XYZ file of N, CA and C in Angstrom:
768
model
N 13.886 -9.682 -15.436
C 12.734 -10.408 -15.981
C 11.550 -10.247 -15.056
N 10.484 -10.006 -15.686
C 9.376 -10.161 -15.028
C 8.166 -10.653 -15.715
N 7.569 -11.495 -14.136
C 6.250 -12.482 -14.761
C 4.796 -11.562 -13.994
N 3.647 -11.619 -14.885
C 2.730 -10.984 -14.060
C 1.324 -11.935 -14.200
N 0.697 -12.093 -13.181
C -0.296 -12.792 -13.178
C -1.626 -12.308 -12.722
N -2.392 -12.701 -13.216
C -4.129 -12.142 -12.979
C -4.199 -13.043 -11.057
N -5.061 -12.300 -10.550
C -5.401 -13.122 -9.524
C -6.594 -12.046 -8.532
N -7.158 -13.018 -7.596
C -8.847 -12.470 -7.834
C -7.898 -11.204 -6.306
N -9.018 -10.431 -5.848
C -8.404 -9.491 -4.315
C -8.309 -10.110 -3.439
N -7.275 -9.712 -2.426
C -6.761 -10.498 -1.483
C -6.281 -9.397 -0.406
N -6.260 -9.865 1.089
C -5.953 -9.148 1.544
C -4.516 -8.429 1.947
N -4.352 -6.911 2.016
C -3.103 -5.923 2.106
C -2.160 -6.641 3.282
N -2.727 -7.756 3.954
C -2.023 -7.751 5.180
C -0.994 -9.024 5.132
N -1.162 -9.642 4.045
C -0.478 -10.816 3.442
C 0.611 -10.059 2.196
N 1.992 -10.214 2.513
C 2.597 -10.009 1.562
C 4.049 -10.844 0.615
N 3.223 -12.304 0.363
C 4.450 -12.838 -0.277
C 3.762 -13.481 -1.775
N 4.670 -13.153 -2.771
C 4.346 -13.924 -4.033
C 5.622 -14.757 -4.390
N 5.062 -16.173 -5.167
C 5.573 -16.699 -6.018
C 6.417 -16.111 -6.855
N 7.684 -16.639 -7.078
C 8.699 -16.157 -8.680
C 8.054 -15.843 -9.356
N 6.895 -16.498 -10.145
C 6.035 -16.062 -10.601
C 5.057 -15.257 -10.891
N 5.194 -14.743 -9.694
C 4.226 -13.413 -9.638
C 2.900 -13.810 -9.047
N 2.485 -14.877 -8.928
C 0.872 -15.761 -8.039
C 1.481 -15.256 -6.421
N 0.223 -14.156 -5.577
C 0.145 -14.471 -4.324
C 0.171 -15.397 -3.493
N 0.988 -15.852 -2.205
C 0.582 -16.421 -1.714
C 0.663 -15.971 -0.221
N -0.944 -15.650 -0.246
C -1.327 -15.216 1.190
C -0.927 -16.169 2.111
N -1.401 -17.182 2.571
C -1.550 -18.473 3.496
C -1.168 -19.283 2.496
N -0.631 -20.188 3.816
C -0.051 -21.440 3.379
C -1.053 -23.127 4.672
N -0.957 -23.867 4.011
C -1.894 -24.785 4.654
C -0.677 -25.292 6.107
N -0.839 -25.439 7.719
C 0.378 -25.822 8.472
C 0.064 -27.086 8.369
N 1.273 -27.628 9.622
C 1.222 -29.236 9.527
C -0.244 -29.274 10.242
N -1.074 -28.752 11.009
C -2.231 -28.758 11.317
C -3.314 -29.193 10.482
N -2.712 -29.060 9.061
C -3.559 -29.186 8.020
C -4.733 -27.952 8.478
N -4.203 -26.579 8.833
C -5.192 -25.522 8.853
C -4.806 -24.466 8.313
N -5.703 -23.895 7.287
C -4.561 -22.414 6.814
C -4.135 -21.773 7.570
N -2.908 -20.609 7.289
C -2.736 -19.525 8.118
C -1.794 -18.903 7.340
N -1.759 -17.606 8.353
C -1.132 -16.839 7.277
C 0.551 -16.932 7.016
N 1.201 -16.713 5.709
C 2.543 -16.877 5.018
C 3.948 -16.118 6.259
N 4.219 -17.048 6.304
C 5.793 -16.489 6.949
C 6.572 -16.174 6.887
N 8.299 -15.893 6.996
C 9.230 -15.678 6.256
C 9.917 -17.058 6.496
N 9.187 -18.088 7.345
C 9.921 -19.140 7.320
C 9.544 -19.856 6.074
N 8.476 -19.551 5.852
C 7.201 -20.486 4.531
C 8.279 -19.688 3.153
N 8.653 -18.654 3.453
C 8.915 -17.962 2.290
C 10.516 -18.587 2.084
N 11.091 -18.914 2.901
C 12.764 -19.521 2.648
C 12.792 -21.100 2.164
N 11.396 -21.689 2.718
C 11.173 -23.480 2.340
C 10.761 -22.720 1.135
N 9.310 -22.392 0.435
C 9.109 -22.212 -0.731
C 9.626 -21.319 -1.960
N 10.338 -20.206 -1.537
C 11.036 -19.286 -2.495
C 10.302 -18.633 -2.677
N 9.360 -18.123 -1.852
C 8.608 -16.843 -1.928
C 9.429 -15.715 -2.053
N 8.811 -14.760 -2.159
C 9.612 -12.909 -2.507
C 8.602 -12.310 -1.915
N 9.302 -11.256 -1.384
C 8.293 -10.243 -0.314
C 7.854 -9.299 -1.178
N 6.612 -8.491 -0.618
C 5.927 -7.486 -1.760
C 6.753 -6.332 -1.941
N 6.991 -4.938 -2.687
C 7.040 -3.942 -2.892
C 7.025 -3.167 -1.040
N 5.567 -3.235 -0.612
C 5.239 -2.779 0.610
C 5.946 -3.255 1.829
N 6.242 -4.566 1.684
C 7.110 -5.132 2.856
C 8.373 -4.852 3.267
N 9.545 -4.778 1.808
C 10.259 -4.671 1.787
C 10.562 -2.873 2.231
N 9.761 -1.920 2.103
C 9.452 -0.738 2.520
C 8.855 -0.400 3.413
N 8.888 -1.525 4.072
C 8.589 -1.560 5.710
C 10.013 -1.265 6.484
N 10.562 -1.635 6.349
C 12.272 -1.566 6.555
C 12.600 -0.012 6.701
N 11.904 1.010 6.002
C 12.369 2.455 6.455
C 11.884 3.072 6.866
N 12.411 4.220 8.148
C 11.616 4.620 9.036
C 10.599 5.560 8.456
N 9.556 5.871 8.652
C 8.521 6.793 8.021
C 8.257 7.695 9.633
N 9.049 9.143 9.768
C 8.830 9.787 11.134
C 7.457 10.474 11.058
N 6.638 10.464 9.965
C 5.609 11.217 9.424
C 5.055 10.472 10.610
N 4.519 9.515 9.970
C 3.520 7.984 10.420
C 3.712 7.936 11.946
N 4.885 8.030 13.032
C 5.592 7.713 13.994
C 4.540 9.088 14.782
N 4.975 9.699 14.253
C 4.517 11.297 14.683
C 3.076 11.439 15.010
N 2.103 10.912 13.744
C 0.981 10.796 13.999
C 0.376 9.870 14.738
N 0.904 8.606 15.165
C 1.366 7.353 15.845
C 1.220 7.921 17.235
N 2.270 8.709 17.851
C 2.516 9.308 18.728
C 1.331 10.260 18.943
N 0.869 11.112 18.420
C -0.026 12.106 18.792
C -1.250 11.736 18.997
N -1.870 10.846 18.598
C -2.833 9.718 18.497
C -2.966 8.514 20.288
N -1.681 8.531 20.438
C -1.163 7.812 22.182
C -1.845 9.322 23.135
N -1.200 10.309 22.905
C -1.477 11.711 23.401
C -2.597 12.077 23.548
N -3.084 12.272 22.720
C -5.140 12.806 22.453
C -5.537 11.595 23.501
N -5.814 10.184 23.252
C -5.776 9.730 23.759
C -5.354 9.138 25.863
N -4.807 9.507 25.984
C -4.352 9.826 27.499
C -4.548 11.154 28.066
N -4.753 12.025 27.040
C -5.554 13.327 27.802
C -6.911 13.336 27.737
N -7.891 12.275 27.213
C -8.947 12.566 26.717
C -9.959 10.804 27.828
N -9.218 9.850 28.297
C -9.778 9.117 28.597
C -8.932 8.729 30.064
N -10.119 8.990 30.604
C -10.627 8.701 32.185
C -9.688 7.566 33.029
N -9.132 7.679 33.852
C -8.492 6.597 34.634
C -9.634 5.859 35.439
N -9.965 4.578 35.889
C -10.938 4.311 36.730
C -10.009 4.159 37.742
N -10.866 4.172 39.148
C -10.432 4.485 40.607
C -9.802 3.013 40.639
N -8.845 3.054 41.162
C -7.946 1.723 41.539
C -7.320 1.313 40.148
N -7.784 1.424 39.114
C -7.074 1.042 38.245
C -5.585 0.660 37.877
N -5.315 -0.493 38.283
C -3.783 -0.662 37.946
C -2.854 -0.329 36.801
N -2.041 0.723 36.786
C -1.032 1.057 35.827
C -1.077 0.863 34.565
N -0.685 -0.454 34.544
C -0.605 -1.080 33.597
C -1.816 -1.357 32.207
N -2.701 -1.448 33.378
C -4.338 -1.785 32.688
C -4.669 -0.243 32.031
N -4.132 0.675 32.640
C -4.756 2.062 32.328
C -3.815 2.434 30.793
N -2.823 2.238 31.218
C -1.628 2.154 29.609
C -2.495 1.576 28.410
N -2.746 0.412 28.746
C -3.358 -0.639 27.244
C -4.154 -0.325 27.200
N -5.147 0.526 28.017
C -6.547 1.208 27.746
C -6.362 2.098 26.584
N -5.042 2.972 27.172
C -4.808 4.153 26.581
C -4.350 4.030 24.854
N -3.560 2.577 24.691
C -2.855 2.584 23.580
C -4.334 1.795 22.429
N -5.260 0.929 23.552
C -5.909 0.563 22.361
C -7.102 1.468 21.879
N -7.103 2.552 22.681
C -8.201 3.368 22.513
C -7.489 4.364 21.661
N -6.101 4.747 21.426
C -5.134 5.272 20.478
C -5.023 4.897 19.029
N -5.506 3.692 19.007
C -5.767 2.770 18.008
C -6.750 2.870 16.830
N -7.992 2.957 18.005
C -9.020 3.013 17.204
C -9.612 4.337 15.555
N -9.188 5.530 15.975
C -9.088 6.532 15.018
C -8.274 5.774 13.561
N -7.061 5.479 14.148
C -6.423 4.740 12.804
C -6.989 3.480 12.079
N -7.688 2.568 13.125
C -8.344 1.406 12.834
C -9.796 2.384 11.940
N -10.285 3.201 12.567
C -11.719 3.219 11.355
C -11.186 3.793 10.269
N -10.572 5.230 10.360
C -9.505 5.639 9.332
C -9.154 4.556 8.129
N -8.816 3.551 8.128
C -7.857 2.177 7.453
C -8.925 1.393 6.620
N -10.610 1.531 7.615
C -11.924 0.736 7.565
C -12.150 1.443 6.454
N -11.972 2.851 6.481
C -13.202 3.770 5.473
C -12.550 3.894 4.302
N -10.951 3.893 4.491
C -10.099 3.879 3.196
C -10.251 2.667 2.450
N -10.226 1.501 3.245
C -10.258 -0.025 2.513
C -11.441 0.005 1.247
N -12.248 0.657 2.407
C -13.665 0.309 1.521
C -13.813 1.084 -0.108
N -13.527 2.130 0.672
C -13.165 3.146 -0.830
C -12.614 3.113 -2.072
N -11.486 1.956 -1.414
C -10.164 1.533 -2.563
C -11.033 0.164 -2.694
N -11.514 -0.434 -2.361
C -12.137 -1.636 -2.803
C -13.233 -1.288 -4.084
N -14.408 0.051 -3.565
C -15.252 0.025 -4.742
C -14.373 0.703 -5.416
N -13.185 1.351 -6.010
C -12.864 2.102 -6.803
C -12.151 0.635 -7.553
N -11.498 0.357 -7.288
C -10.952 -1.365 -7.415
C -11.764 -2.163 -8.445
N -12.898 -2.477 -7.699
C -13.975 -2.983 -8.064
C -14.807 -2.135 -9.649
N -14.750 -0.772 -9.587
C -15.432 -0.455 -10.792
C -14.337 -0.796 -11.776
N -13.065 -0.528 -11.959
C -12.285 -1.401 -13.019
C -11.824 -2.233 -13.168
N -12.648 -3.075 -12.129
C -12.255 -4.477 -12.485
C -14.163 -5.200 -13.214
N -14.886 -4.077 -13.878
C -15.931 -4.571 -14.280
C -17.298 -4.992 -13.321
N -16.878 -4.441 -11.525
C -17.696 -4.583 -11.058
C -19.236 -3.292 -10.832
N -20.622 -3.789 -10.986
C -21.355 -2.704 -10.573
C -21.698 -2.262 -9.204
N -21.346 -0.959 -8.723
C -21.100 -0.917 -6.961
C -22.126 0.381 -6.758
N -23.064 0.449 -5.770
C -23.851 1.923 -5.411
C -23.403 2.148 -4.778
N -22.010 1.778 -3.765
C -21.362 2.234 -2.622
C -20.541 3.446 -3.359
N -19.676 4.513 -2.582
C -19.087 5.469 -2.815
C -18.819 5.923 -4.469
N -19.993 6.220 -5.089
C -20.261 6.370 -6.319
C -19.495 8.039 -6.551
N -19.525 8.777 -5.946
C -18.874 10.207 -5.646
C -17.115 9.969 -5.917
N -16.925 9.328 -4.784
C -15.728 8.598 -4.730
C -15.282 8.057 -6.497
N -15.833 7.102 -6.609
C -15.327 6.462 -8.329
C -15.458 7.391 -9.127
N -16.909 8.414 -9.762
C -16.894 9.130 -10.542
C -15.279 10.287 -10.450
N -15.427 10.672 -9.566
C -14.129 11.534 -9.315
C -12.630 11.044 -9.626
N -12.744 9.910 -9.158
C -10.958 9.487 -9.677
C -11.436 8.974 -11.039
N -11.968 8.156 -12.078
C -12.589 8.328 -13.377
C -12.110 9.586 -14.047
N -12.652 11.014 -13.146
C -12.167 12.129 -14.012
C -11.166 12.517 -13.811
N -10.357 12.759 -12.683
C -9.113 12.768 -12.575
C -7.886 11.844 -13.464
N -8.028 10.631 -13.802
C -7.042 9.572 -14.441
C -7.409 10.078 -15.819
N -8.920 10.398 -16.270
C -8.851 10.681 -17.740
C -8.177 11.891 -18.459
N -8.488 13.125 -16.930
C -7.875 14.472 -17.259
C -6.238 14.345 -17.271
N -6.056 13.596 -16.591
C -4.302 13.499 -16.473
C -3.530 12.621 -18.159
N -4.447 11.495 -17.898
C -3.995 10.766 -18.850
C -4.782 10.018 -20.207
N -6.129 10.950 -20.598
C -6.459 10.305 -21.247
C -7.367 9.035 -21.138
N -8.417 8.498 -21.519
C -9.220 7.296 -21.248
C -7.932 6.470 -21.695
N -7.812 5.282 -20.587
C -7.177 4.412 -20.839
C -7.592 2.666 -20.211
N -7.022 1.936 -21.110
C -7.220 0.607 -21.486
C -6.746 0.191 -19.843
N -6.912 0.517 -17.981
C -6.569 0.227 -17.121
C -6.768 -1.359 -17.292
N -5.542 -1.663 -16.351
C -5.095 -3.693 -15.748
C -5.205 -2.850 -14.228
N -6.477 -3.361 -13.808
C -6.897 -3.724 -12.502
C -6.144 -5.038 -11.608
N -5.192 -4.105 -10.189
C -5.092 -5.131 -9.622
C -3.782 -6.712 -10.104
N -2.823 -6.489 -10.716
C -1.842 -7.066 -11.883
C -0.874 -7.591 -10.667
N -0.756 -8.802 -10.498
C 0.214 -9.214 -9.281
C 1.353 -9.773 -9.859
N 2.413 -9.545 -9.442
C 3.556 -9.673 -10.578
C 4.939 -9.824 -9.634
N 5.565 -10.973 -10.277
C 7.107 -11.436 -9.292
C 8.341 -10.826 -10.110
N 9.396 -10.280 -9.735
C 10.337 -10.195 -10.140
C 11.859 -10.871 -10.012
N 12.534 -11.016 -11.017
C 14.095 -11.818 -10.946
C 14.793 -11.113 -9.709
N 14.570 -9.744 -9.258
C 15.413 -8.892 -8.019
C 15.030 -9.972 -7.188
N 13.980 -10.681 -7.064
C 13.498 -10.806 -5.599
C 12.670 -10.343 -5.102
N 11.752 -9.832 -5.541
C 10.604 -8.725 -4.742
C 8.998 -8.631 -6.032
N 7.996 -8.876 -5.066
C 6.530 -8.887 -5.893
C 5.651 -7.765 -5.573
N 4.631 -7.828 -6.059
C 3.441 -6.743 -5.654
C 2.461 -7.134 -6.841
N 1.474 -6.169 -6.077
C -0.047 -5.947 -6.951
C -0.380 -4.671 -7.173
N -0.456 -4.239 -8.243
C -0.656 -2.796 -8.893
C -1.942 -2.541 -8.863
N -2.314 -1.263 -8.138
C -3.857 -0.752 -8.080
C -4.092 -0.948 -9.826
N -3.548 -0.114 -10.702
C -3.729 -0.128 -12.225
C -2.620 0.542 -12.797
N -2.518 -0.211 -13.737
C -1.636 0.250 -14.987
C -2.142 -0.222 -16.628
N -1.576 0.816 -17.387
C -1.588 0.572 -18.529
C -0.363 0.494 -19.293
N -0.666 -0.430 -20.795
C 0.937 -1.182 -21.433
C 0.563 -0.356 -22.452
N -0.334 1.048 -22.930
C -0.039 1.427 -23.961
C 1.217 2.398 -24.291
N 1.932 2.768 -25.093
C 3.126 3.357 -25.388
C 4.203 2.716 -24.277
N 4.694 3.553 -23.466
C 6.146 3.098 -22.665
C 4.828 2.598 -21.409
N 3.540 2.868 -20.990
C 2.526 2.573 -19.694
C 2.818 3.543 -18.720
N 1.780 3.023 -18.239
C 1.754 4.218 -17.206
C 0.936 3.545 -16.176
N 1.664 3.513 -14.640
C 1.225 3.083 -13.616
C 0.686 4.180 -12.288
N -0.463 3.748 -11.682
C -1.119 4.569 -11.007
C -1.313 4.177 -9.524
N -1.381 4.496 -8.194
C -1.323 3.999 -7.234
C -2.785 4.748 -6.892
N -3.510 4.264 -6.278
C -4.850 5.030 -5.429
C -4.262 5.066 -3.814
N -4.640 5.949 -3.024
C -4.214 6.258 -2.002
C -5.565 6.971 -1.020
N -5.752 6.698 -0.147
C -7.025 7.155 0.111
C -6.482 7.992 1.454
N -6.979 9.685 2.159
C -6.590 9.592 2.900
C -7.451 11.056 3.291
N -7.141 12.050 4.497
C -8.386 12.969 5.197
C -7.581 14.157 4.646
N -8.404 14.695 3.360
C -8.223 16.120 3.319
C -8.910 16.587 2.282
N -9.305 18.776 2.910
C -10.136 19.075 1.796
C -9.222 20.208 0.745
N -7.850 20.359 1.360
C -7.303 21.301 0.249
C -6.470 20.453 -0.644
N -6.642 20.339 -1.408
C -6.039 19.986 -2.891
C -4.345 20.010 -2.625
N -3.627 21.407 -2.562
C -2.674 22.257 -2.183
C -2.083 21.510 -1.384
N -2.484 21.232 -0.633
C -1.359 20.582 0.902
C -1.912 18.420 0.628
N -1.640 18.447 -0.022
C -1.735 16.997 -0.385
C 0.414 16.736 -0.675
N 0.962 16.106 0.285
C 1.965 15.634 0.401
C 2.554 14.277 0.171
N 3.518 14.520 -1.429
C 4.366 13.412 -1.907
C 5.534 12.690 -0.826
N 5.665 11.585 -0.296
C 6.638 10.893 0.337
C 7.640 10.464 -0.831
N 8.883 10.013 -0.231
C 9.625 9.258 -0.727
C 9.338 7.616 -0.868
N 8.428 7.309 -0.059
C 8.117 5.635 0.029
C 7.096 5.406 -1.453
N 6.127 6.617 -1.263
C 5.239 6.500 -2.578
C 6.234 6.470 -3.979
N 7.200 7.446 -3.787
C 7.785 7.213 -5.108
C 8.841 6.144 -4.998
N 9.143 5.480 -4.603
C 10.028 4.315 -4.570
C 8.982 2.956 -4.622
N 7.689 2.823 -4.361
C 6.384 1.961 -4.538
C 6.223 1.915 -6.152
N 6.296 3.218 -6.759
C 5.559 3.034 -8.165
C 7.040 3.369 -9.032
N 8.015 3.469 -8.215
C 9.659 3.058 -8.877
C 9.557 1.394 -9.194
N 9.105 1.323 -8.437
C 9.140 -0.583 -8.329
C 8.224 -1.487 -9.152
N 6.942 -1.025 -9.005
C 5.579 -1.171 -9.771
C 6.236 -1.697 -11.332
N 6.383 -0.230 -11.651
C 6.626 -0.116 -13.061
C 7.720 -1.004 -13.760
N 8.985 -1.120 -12.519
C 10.270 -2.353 -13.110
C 9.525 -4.103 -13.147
N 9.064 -4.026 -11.653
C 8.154 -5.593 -11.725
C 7.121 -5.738 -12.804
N 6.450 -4.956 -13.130
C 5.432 -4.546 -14.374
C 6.225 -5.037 -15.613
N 7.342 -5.194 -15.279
C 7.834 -4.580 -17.064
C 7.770 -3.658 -18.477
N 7.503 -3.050 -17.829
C 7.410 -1.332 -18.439
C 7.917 -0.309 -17.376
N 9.351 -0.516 -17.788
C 10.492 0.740 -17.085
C 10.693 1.843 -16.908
N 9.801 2.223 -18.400
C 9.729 3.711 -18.659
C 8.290 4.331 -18.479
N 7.888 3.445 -17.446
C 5.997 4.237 -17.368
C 6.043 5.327 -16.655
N 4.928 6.056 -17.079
C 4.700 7.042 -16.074
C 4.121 6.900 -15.179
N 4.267 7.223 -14.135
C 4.004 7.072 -12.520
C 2.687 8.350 -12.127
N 2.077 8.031 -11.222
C 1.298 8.659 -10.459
C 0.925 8.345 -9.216
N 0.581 9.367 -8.184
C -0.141 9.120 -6.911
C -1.652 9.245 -6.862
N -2.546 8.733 -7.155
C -4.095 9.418 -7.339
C -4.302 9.263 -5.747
N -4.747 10.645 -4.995
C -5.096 10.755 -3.709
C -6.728 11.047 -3.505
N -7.335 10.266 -2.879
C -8.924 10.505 -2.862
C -9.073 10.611 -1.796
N -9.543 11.914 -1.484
C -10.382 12.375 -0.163
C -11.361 11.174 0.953
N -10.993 10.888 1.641
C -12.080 10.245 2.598
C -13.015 11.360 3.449
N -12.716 12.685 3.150
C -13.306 13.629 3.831
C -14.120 14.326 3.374
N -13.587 14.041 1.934
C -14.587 15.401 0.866
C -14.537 14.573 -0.418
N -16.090 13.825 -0.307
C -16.490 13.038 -1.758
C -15.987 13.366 -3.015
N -15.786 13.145 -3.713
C -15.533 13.845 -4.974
C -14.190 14.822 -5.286
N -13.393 14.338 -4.338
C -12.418 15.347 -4.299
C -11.133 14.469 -4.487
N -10.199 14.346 -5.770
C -9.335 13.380 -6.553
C -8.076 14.401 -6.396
N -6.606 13.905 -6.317
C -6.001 14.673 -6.666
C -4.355 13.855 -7.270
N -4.558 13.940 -8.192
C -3.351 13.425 -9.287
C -2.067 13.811 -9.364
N -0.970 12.961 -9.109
C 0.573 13.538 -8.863
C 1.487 12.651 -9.104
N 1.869 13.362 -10.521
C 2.582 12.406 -11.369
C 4.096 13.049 -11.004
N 4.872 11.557 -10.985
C 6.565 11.988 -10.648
C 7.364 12.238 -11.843
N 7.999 12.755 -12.280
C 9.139 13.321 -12.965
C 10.296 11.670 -12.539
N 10.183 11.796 -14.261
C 11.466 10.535 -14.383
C 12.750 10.990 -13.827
N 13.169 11.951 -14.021
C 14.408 11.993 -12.907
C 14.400 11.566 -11.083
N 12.931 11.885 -10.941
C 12.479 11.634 -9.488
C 12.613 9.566 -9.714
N 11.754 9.444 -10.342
C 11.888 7.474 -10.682
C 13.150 6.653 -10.509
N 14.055 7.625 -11.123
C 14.836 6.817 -11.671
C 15.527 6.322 -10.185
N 15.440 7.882 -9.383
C 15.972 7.730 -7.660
C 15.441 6.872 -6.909
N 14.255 7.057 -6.798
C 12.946 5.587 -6.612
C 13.788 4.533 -6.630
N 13.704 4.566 -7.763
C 14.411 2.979 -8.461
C 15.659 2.693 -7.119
N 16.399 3.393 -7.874
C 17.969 3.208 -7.073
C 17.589 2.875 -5.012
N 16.646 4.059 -4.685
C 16.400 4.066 -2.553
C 16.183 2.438 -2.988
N 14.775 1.858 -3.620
C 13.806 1.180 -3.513
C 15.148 -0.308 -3.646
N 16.275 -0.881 -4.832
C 16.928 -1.396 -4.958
C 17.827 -1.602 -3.584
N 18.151 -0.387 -2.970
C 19.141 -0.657 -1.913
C 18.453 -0.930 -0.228
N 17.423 -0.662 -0.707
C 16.330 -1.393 0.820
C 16.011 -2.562 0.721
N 16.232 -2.961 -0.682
C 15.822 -4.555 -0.902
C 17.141 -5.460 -0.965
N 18.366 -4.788 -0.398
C 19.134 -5.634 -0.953
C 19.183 -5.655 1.168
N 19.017 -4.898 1.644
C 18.884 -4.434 2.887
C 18.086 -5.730 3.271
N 17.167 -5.761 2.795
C 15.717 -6.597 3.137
C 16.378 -7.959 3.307
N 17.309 -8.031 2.249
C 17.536 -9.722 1.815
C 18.396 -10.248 2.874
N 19.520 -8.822 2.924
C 20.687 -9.339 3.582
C 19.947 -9.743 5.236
N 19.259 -8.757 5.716
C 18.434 -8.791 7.235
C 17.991 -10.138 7.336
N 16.908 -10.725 6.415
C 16.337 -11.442 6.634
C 16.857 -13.332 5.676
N 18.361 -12.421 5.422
C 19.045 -13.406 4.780
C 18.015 -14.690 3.946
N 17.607 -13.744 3.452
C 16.681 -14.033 1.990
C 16.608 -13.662 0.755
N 17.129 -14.024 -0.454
C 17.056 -13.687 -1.760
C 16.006 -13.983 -2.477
């Protein structure tokens, strides 16, 4: 069974919903001050962790790798000061390692926000290159369609999320936006986490049999969209990784 609910944007860094499918970022403490949702908040209230959380749980060596090489550039590239103690020179090194991924994350947010934002009826002059392009990409793939901007939705498994967009016409068809640095089309690379994300989408959605996509938008090269739809035999596997990390999830954090 699944419930899905409208609800306004919120931030990626909060991930628990209601049975129901209603976010709940923060919770008010005994402080009577918000803050953000816990897994303790989530065992008193019966929260369910997102899609993304629960796929936090598997190692991604891609991410680790670039993680790592990022520490590297970094420590060959910035200066020790004279006397500098050890230690101080390390956290120099790791938060200055940081930063590439931190603006990286800045320029993607923003991107996926106005693209967000134009189907959800908003008017934006920010990255207008950006929107026109995935616009033509989703129509060339699939046709003008009736998009649900943003659809936050709980499931009976135990597990919630918020769908960049999907549509309920015929069996639907769900779409993920992904924002990330490249100008060849060609070397744009499918993970297993992406297809186990929109394995999940589509069951919490309630439309089982949608078709799936990755829409990848250049942060490097305006106007540059690239569409990658999975093969239901690929889903159905989705389905199955995505089921046994969550049962993973529950047992770890001895939470249903």
């Amino acid at each position: 069974m699944s419930i899905t609910a409208k609800e306004p944007r919120a931030s990626e860094s909060n991930h628990w919903y209601t049975r129901d499918g209603i976010p709940r970022y923060t919770v008010i403490g005994k402080n009577g001050k918000e803050r953000n949702t816990t897994l303790r908040d989530a065992r008193t209230e019966s929260l369910v962790p997102s899609v993304t959380t629960v796929l936090n749980v598997m190692a991604k060596p891609a991410l680790i790798q670039w993680l790592q090489k990022q520490v590297l550039m970094a420590a060959l590239t910035l200066p020790r000061i004279d006397g500098e103690p050890e230690d101080d020179y390390i956290a120099r090194i790791m938060t200055d390692s940081k930063e590439q991924g931190r603006k990286a994350a800045d320029d993607g947010t923003a991107i996926h926000a106005s693209i967000q934002g134009f189907y959800e009826g908003t008017v934006t002059l920010l990255h207008e290159e950006h929107i026109k392009a995935t616009v033509a990409a989703l129509d060339a793939s699939f046709g003008q369609q009736p998009w649900i901007a943003e659809r936050a939705f709980g499931h009976s498994h135990g597990f919630g999320g918020k769908c960049d967009l999907h549509s309920t016409i015929g069996e639907g068809i769900v779409a993920d936006i992904k924002t990330k640095e490249f100008s060849d089309p060609d070397k744009v690379d499918l993970y297993d986490d992406h297809l186990m994300q929109l394995a999940a989408y589509r069951v919490g959605l309630g439309i089982p049999a949608a078709r799936c996509a990755n829409v990848f938008v250049s942060r490097s090269v305006p106007g540059l969209v690239v569409v990658k739809e999975w093969e239901e035999k690929d889903l159905k596997r989705g389905w199955a990784m995505f089921c046994a990390l969550l049962q993973f999830w529950q047992l770890k954090n001895q939470h249903t």
